[in-house]
Amino acid sequence: DAGITQSPRHKVTETGTPVTLRCHQTENHRYMYWYRQDPGHGLRLIHYSYGVKDTDKGEVSDGYSVSRSKTEDFLLTLESATSSQTSVYFCAISESPPANEQYFGPGTRLTVT
Amino acid sequence: DQQVKQNSPSLSVQEGRISILNCDYTNSMFDYFLWYKKYPAEGPTFLISISSIKDKNEDGRFTVFLNKSAKHLSLHIVPSQPGDSAVYFCAASALGGTSYGKLTFGQGTILTVHP
């Protein structure tokens, strides 16, 4: 199994508060991704990174920001959490496209009340 | 606009029989396709992939078929086992363009294999 951890694994927070989720990898892979999984939508890309300090938006990036200051860590921040951001968040890593076989972390279940 | 669609939310199969999961796509730039399997409370795990230069790829009990003209792919599991019960996602990517380096996922199909 690829060495990917996510923290926290579960979090309950209140509307309007900032939240940061952390993804840590030990594989030294260049690409890192944040997805959210919701019923009926599958996995949707929020943001991704193609190198340290190099990030780009995915299809559902509004309300989220990311940072990657070193290869192994990719942080996802909800600037002001809303109930619509209640979801399960997955981090993934990839050595390089074009094969694009991404390896996923165990997920973080976030509930915004 | 859902570029990758799995139109069957669920599929129920008897142990030992074949499971066929289907996936359709609309973006003609997609040229690499993957299937992922997901158990509850775990992250998705990579199962099998296929490049657009092939129409079939086999790995043990799992075979993926690609029909480029129909923009359709399917995953066959033979024989199905109860441990195959999971959510299956198909995904697509492109070697170039705006989809480079990114996967687009379908909504998923819940497979239940009954003993």
PDB file of N, CA, C and O in Angstrom, chain B residues 13-18 78-82 113-114:
ATOM      1  N   VAL B  13     -25.501  -9.727  -8.020  1.00  0.00           N
ATOM      2  CA  VAL B  13     -25.074 -10.899  -8.773  1.00  0.00           C
ATOM      3  C   VAL B  13     -24.899 -12.073  -7.811  1.00  0.00           C
ATOM      4  O   VAL B  13     -24.536 -11.891  -6.636  1.00  0.00           O
ATOM      5  N   GLN B  14     -25.144 -13.261  -8.318  1.00  0.00           N
ATOM      6  CA  GLN B  14     -24.922 -14.473  -7.519  1.00  0.00           C
ATOM      7  C   GLN B  14     -23.442 -14.861  -7.591  1.00  0.00           C
ATOM      8  O   GLN B  14     -22.782 -14.699  -8.644  1.00  0.00           O
ATOM      9  N   GLU B  15     -22.946 -15.369  -6.484  1.00  0.00           N
ATOM     10  CA  GLU B  15     -21.558 -15.844  -6.432  1.00  0.00           C
ATOM     11  C   GLU B  15     -21.300 -16.849  -7.559  1.00  0.00           C
ATOM     12  O   GLU B  15     -22.123 -17.723  -7.833  1.00  0.00           O
ATOM     13  N   GLY B  16     -20.140 -16.696  -8.206  1.00  0.00           N
ATOM     14  CA  GLY B  16     -19.764 -17.599  -9.285  1.00  0.00           C
ATOM     15  C   GLY B  16     -20.188 -17.139 -10.664  1.00  0.00           C
ATOM     16  O   GLY B  16     -19.654 -17.620 -11.667  1.00  0.00           O
ATOM     17  N   ARG B  17     -21.144 -16.192 -10.714  1.00  0.00           N
ATOM     18  CA  ARG B  17     -21.606 -15.706 -12.006  1.00  0.00           C
ATOM     19  C   ARG B  17     -20.754 -14.516 -12.433  1.00  0.00           C
ATOM     20  O   ARG B  17     -19.868 -14.050 -11.717  1.00  0.00           O
ATOM     21  N   ILE B  18     -21.040 -13.990 -13.623  1.00  0.00           N
ATOM     22  CA  ILE B  18     -20.300 -12.844 -14.129  1.00  0.00           C
ATOM     23  C   ILE B  18     -20.941 -11.544 -13.665  1.00  0.00           C
ATOM     24  O   ILE B  18     -22.165 -11.419 -13.622  1.00  0.00           O
ATOM     25  N   VAL B  78     -15.160 -12.298 -13.430  1.00  0.00           N
ATOM     26  CA  VAL B  78     -15.553 -13.693 -13.566  1.00  0.00           C
ATOM     27  C   VAL B  78     -14.535 -14.602 -12.869  1.00  0.00           C
ATOM     28  O   VAL B  78     -13.353 -14.533 -13.208  1.00  0.00           O
ATOM     29  N   PRO B  79     -14.946 -15.489 -11.956  1.00  0.00           N
ATOM     30  CA  PRO B  79     -16.279 -15.532 -11.363  1.00  0.00           C
ATOM     31  C   PRO B  79     -16.395 -14.511 -10.236  1.00  0.00           C
ATOM     32  O   PRO B  79     -15.401 -14.173  -9.588  1.00  0.00           O
ATOM     33  N   SER B  80     -17.573 -14.032  -9.991  1.00  0.00           N
ATOM     34  CA  SER B  80     -17.792 -13.066  -8.909  1.00  0.00           C
ATOM     35  C   SER B  80     -17.714 -13.771  -7.557  1.00  0.00           C
ATOM     36  O   SER B  80     -18.154 -14.922  -7.409  1.00  0.00           O
ATOM     37  N   GLN B  81     -17.163 -13.036  -6.582  1.00  0.00           N
ATOM     38  CA  GLN B  81     -17.020 -13.576  -5.233  1.00  0.00           C
ATOM     39  C   GLN B  81     -17.642 -12.579  -4.245  1.00  0.00           C
ATOM     40  O   GLN B  81     -17.659 -11.372  -4.511  1.00  0.00           O
ATOM     41  N   PRO B  82     -18.104 -13.058  -3.101  1.00  0.00           N
ATOM     42  CA  PRO B  82     -18.694 -12.132  -2.117  1.00  0.00           C
ATOM     43  C   PRO B  82     -17.750 -10.998  -1.730  1.00  0.00           C
ATOM     44  O   PRO B  82     -18.193  -9.877  -1.482  1.00  0.00           O
ATOM     45  N   VAL B 113     -22.480  -9.109  -4.300  1.00  0.00           N
ATOM     46  CA  VAL B 113     -22.370 -10.495  -4.733  1.00  0.00           C
ATOM     47  C   VAL B 113     -22.921 -11.378  -3.616  1.00  0.00           C
ATOM     48  O   VAL B 113     -22.375 -11.413  -2.503  1.00  0.00           O
ATOM     49  N   HIS B 114     -23.989 -12.095  -3.927  1.00  0.00           N
ATOM     50  CA  HIS B 114     -24.664 -12.928  -2.925  1.00  0.00           C
ATOM     51  C   HIS B 114     -24.086 -14.336  -2.920  1.00  0.00           C
ATOM     52  O   HIS B 114     -23.883 -14.927  -3.976  1.00  0.00           O
TER      53      HIS B 114
END
